PDB file of C-alpha atoms and ligand atoms in Angstrom:
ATOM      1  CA  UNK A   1     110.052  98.233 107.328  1.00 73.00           C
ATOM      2  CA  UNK A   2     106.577 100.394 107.518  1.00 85.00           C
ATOM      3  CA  UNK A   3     103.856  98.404 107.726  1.00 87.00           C
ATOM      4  CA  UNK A   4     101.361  99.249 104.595  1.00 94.00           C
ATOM      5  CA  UNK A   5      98.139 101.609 105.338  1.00 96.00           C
ATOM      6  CA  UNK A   6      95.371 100.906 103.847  1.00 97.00           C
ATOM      7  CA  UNK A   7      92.453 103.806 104.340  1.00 98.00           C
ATOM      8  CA  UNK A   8      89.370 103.884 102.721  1.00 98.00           C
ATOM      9  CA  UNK A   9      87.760 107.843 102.910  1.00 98.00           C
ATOM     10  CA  UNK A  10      84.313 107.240 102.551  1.00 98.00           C
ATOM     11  CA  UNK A  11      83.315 111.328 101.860  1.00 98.00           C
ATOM     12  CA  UNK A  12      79.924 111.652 102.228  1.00 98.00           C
ATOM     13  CA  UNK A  13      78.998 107.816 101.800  1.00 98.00           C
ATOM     14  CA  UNK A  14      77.262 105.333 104.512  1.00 98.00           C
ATOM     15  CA  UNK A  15      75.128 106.571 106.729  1.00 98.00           C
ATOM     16  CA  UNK A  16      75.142 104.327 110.262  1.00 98.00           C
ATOM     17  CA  UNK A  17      72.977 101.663 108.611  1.00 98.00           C
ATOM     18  CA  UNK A  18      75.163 101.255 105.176  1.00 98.00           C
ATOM     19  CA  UNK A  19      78.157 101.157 108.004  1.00 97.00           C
ATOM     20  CA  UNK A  20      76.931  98.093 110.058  1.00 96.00           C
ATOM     21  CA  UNK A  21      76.517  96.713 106.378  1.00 97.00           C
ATOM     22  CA  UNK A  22      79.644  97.490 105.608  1.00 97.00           C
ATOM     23  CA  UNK A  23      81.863  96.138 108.531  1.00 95.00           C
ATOM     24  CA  UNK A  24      79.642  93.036 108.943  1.00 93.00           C
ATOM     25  CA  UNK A  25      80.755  92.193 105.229  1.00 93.00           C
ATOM     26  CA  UNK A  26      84.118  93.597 105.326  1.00 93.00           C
ATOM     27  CA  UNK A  27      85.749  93.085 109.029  1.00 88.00           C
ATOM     28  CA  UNK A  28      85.351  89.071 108.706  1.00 85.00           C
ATOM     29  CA  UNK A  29      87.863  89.024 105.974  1.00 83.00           C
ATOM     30  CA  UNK A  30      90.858  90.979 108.318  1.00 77.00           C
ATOM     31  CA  UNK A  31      91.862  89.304 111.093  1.00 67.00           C
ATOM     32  CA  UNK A  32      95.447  90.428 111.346  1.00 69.00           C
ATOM     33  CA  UNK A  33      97.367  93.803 112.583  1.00 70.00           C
ATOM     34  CA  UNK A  34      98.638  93.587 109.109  1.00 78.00           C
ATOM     35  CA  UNK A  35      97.929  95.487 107.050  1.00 90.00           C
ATOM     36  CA  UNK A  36      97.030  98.530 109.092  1.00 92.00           C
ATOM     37  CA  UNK A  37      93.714  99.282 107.813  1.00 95.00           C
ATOM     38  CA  UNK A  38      91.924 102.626 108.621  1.00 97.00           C
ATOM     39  CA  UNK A  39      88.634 104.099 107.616  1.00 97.00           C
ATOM     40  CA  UNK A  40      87.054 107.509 107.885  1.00 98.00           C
ATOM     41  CA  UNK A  41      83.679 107.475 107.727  1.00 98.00           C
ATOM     42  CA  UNK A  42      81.238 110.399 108.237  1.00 98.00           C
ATOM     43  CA  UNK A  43      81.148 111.518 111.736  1.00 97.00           C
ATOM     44  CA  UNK A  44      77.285 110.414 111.735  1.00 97.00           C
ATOM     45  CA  UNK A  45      78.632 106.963 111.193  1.00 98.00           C
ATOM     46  CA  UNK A  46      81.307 107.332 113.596  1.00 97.00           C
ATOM     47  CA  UNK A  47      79.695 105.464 116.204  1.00 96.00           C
ATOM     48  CA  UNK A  48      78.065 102.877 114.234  1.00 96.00           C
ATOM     49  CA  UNK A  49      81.766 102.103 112.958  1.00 96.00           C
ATOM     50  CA  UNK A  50      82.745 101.797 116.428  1.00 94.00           C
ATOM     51  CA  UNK A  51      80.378  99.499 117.583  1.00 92.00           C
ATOM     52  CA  UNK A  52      79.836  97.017 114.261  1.00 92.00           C
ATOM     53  CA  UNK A  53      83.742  96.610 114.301  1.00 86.00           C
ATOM     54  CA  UNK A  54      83.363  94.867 116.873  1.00 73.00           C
ATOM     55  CA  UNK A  55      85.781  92.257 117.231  1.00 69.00           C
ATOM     56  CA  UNK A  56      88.393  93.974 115.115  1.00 77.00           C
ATOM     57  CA  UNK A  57      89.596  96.489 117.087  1.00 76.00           C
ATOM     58  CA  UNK A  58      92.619  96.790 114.561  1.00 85.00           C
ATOM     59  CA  UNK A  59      90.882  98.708 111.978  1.00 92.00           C
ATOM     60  CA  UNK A  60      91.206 102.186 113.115  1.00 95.00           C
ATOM     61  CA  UNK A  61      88.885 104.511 112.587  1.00 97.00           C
ATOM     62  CA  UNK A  62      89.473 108.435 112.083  1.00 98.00           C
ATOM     63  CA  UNK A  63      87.316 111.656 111.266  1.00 98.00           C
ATOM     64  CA  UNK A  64      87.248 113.480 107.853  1.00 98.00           C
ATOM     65  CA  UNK A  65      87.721 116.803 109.500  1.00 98.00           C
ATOM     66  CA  UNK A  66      87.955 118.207 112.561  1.00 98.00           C
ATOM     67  CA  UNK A  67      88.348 122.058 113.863  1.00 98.00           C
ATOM     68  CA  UNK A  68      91.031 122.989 115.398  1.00 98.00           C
ATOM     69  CA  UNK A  69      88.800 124.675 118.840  1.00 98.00           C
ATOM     70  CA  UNK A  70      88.173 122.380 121.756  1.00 97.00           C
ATOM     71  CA  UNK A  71      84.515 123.523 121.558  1.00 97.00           C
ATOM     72  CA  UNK A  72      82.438 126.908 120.949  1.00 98.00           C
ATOM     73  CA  UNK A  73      80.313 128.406 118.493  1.00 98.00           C
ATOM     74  CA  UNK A  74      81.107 126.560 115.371  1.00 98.00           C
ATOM     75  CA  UNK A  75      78.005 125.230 113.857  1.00 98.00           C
ATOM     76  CA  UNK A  76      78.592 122.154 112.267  1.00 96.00           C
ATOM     77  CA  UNK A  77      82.293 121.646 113.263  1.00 97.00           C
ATOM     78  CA  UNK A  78      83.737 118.458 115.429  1.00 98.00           C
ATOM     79  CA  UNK A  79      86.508 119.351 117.885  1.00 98.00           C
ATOM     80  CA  UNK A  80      89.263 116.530 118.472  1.00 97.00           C
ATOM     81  CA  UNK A  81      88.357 115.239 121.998  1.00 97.00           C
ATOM     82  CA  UNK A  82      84.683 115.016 120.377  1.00 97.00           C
ATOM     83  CA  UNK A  83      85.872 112.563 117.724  1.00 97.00           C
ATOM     84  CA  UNK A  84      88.295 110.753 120.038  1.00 96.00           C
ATOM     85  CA  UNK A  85      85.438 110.000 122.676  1.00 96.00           C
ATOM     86  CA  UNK A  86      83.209 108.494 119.653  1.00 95.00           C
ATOM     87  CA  UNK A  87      86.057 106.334 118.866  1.00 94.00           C
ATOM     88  CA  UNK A  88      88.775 107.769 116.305  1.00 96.00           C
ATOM     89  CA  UNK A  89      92.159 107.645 116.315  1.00 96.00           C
ATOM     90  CA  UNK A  90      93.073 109.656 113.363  1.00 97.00           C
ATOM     91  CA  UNK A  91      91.683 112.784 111.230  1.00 98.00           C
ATOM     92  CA  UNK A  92      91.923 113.565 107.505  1.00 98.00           C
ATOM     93  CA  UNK A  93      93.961 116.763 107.166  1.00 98.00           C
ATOM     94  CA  UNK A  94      94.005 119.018 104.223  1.00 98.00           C
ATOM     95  CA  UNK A  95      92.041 116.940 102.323  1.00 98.00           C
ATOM     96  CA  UNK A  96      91.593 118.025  98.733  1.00 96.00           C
ATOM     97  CA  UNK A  97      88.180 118.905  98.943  1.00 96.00           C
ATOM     98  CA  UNK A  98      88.031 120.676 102.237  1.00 97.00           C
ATOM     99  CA  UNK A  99      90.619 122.956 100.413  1.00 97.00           C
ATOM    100  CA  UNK A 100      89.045 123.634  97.174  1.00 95.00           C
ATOM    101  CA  UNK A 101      85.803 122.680  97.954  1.00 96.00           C
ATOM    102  CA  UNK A 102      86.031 124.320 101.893  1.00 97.00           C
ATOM    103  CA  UNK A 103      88.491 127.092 101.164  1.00 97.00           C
ATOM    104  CA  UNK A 104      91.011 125.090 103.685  1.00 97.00           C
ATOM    105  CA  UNK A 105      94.027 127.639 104.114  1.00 98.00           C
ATOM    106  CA  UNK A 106      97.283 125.716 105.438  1.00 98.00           C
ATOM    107  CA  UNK A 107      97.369 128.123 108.158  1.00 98.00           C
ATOM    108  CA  UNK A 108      93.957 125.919 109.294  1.00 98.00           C
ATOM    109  CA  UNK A 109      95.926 122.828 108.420  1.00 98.00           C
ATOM    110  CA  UNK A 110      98.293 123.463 111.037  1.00 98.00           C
ATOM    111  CA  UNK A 111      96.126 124.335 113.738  1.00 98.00           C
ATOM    112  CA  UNK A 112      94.351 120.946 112.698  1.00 98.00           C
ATOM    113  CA  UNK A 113      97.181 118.563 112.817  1.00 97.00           C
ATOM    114  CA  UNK A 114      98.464 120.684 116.012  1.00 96.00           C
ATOM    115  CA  UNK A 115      94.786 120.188 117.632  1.00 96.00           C
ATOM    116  CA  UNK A 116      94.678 116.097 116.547  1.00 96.00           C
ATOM    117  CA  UNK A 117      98.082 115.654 118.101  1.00 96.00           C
ATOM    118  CA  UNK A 118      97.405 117.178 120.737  1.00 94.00           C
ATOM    119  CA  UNK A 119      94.430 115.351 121.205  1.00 95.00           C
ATOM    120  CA  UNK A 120      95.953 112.040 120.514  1.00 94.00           C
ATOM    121  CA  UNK A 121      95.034 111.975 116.903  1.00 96.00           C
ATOM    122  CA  UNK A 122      97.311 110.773 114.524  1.00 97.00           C
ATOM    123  CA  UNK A 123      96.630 113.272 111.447  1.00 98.00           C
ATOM    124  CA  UNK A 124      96.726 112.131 108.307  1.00 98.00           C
ATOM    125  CA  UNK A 125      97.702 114.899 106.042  1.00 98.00           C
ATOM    126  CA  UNK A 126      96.799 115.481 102.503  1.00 98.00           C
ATOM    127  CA  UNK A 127      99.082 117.206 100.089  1.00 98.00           C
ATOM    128  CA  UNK A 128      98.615 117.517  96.171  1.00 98.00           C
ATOM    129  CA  UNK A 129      98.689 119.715  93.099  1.00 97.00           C
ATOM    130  CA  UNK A 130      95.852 120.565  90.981  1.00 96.00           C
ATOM    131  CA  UNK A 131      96.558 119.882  87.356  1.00 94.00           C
ATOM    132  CA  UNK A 132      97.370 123.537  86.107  1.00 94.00           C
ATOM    133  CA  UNK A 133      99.926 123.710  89.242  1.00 96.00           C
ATOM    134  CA  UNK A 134     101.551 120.368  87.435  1.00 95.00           C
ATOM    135  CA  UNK A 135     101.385 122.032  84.013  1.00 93.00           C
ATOM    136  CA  UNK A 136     103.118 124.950  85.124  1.00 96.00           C
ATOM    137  CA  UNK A 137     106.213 122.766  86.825  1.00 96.00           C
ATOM    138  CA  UNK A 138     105.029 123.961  90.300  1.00 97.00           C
ATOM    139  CA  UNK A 139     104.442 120.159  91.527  1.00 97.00           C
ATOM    140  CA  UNK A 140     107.407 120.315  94.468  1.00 98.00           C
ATOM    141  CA  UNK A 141     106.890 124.108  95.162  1.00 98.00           C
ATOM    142  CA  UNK A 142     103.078 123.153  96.697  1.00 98.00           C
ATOM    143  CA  UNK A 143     103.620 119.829  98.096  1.00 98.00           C
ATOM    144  CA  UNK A 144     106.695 120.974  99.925  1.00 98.00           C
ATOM    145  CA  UNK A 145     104.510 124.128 101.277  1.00 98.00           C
ATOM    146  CA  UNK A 146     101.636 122.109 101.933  1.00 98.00           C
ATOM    147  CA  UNK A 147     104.226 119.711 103.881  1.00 98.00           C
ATOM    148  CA  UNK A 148     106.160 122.540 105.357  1.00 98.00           C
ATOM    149  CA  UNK A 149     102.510 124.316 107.058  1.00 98.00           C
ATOM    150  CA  UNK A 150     101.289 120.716 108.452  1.00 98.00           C
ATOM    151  CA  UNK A 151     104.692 120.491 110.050  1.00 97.00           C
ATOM    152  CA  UNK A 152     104.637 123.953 111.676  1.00 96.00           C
ATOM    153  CA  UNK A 153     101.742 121.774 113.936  1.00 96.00           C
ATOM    154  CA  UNK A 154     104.199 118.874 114.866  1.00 96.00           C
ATOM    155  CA  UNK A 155     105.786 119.610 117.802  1.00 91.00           C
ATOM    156  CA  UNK A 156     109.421 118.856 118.051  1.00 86.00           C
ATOM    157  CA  UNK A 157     109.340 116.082 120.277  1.00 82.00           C
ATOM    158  CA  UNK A 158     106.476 114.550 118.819  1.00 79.00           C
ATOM    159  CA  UNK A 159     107.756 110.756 117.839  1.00 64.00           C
ATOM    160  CA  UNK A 160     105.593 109.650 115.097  1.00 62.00           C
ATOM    161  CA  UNK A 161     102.858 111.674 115.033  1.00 79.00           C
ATOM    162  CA  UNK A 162     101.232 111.881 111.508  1.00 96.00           C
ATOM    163  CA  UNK A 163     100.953 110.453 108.460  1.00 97.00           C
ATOM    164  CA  UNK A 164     100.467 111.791 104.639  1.00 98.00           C
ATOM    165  CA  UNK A 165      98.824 111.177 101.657  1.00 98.00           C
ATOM    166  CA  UNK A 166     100.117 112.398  98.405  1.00 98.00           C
ATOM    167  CA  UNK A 167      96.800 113.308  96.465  1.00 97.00           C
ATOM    168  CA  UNK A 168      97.190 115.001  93.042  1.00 97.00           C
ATOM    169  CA  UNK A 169      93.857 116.973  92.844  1.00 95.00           C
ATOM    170  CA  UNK A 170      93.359 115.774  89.044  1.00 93.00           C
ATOM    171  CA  UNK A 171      93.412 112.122  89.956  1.00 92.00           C
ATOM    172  CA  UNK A 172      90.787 112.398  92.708  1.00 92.00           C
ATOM    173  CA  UNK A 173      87.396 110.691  92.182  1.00 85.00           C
ATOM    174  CA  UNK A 174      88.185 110.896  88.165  1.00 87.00           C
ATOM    175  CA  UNK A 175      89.164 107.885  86.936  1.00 85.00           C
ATOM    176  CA  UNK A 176      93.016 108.891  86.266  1.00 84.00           C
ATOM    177  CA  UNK A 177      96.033 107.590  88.109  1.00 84.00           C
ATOM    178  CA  UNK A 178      99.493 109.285  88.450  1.00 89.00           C
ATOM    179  CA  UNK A 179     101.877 107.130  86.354  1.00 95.00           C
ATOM    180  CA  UNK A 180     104.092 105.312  89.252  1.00 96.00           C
ATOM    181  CA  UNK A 181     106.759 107.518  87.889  1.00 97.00           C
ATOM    182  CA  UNK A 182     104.984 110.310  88.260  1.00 96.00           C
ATOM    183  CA  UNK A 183     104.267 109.095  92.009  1.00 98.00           C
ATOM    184  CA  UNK A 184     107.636 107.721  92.688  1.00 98.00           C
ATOM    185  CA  UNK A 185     109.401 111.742  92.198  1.00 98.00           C
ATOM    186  CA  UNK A 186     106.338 113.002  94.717  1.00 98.00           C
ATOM    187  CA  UNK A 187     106.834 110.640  97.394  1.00 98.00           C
ATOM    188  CA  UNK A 188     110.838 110.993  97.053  1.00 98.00           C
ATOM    189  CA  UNK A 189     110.360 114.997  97.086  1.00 98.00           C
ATOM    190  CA  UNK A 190     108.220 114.271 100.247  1.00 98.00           C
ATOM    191  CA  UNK A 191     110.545 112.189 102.138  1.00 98.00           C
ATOM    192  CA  UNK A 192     113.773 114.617 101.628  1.00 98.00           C
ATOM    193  CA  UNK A 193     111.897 116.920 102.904  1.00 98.00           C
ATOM    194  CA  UNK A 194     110.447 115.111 105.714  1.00 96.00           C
ATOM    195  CA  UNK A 195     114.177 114.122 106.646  1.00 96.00           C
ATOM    196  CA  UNK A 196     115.387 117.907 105.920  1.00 97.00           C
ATOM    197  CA  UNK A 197     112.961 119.815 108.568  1.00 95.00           C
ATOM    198  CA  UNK A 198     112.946 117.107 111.071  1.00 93.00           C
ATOM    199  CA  UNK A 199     116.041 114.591 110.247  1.00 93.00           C
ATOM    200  CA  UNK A 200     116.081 111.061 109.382  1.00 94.00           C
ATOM    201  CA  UNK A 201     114.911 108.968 112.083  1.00 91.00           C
ATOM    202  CA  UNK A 202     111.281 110.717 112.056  1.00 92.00           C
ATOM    203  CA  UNK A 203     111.412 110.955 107.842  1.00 94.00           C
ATOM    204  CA  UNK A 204     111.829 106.968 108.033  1.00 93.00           C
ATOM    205  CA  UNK A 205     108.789 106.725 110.790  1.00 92.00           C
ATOM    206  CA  UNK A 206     106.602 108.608 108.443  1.00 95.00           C
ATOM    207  CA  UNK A 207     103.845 106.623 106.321  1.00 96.00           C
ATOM    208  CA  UNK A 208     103.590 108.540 102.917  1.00 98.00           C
ATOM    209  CA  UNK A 209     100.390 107.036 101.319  1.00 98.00           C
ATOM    210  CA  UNK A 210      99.466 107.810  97.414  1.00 97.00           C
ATOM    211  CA  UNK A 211      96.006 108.485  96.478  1.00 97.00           C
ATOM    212  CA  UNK A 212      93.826 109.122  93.684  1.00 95.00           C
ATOM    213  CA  UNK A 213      91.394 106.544  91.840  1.00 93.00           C
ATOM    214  CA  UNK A 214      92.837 103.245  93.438  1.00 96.00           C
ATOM    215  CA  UNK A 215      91.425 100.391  92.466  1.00 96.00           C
ATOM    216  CA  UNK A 216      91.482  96.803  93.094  1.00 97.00           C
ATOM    217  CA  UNK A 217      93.649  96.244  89.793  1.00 96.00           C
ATOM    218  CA  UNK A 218      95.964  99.152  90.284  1.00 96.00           C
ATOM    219  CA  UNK A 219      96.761  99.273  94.052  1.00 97.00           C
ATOM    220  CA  UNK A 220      99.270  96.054  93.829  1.00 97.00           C
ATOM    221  CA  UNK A 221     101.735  98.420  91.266  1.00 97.00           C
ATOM    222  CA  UNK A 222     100.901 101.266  93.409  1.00 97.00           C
ATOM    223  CA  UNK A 223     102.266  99.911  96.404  1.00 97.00           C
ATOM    224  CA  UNK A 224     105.431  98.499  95.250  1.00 97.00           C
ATOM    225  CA  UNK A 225     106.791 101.841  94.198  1.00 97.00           C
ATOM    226  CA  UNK A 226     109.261 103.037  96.103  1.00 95.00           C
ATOM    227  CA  UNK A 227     108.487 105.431  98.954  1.00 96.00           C
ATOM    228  CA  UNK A 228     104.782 104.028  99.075  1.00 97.00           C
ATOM    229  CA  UNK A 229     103.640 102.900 102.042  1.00 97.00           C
ATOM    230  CA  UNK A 230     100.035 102.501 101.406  1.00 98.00           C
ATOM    231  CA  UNK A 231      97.105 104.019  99.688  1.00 98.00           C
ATOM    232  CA  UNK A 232      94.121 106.502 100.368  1.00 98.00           C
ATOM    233  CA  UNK A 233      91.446 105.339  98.814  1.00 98.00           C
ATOM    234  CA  UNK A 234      87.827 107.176  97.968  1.00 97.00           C
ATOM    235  CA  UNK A 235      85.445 105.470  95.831  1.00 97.00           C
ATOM    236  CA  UNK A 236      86.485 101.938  95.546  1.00 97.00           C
ATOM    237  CA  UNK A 237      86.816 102.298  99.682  1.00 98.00           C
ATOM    238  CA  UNK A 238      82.855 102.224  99.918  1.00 98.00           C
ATOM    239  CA  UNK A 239      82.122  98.691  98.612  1.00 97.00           C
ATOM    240  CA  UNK A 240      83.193  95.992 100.833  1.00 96.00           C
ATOM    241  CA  UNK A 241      84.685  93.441  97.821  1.00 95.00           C
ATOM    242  CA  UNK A 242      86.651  96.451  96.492  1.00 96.00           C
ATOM    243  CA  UNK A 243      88.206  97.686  99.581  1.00 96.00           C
ATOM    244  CA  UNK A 244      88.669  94.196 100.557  1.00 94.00           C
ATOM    245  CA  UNK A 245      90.626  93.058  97.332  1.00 94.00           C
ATOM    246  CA  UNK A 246      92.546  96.391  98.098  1.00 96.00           C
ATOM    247  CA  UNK A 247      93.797  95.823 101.625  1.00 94.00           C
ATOM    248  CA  UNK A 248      94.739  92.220 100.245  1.00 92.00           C
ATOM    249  CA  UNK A 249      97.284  93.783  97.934  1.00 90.00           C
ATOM    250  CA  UNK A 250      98.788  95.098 100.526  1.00 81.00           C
TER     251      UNK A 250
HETATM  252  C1  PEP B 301      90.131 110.460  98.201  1.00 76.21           C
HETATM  253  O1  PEP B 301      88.966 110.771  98.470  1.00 76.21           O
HETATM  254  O2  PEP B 301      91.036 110.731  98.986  1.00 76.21           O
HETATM  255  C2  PEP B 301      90.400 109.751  96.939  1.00 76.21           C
HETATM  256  C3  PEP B 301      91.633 109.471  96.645  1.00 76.21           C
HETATM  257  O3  PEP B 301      89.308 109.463  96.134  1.00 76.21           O
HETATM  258  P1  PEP B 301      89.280 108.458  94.875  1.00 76.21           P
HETATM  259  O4  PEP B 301      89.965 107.183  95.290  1.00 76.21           O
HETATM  260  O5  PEP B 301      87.825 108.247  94.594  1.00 76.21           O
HETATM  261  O6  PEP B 301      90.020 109.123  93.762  1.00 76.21           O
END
């Protein structure tokens, strides 16, 4: 059995104040390694998250984004070992905004997850279809090549190293969910392919999250559909209650 993820991507919400706030209200009510609960805040509150979590040192913390260069001229960017020495253990990947907000290729995807593994990272790695891709039938063709480039950065012996989140890009921050049907044939596609490119053992390892406008009073029929392991979750992730009342249906 995989334990159930719960991660809360908090974009570009909570500064370091709102994120003292936040885990003071929210960390009390988690006491257990179960479920595994991870949040990515903004690497400004990276710190802060580190030090208000305090005595629950089982809700891991990761980076939205990181660059793929130890260090150098990149103005603006956050290399791995950066974000590991503030206190992250895993990275967003491919998230849908960095690629059609960024322009985030999935040649840059793989030298991400290759530079968070490498690292120490575990990468969580975002795959999803915009809504004209679904229209047009093309759902497995880009979640399978989206799946197939983050791979190309897993190195063969690597045990368990990432995780993914199946995002459709219409159901992001807009109110509409993917039927569980709908999410049920994406996280099956997900996991033959996981066990096709890299065999069974590491397909069954592999936490396949769903995400797109979870809420408290959908995540409990989200997460008993088959293949779902947990949930990504953006706006309802940056209220305490919400994310709390979440985590608790998983
Ligand atoms: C996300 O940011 O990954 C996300 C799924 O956002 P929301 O829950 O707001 O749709």
């Amino acid at each position: 059995m995989r334990p159930k993820v719960i991660a809360g991507n908090w974009k570009m919400h909570h500064g370091p104040s709102a994120t003292r706030k936040f885990f003071s209200e929210f960390s009390p009510r988690f006491d257990g390694a179960e479920p595994t609960i991870l949040i990515f805040p903004p690497a400004i509150s990276l710190l802060a998250a580190a030090d208000s979590r305090g005595s629950r040192p089982e809700i891991g913390l990761g980076i939205q984004n990181i660059h793929w260069e130890p260090e150098g001229a990149f103005t603006g960017e956050h290399s791995a070992n950066m974000v590991v020495a503030a206190g992250a253990r895993f990275a967003l990947v491919g998230h849908s905004e960095r690629r059609h907000v960024f322009g985030e290729t999935d040649a840059q995807v793989e030298l991400k997850v290759a530079a968070a593994i490498g690292e120490g990272l575990t990468p969580l790695v975002c795959v999803g279809e915009t809504l004209d891709e679904r229209r047009g039938g093309r759902v497995e063709e880009v979640i399978v090549r989206q799946l197939d480039a983050a791979l190309l950065g897993v190195a063969e012996d690597a045990k368990n190293p990432i995780l993914v989140a199946y995002e459709p890009v219409w159901a992001i921050g807009t109110g509409e969910t993917a039927t569980t049907d709908d999410v049920a044939e994406a996280h099956g596609i997900l996991r033959r392919r996981l066990r096709e490119i890299r065999g069974d053992g590491f397909a069954q390892e592999v936490a396949i999250l769903y995400g797109g406008s979870v809420k408290p009073d959908n995540a409990a029929e989200l997460l008993a559909v088959t293949d779902v392991d947990g949930v990504l979750v953006g706006g309802a992730s940056l209220d305490p209650e919400s994310f709390a009342r979440i985590a608790e249906s998983g």
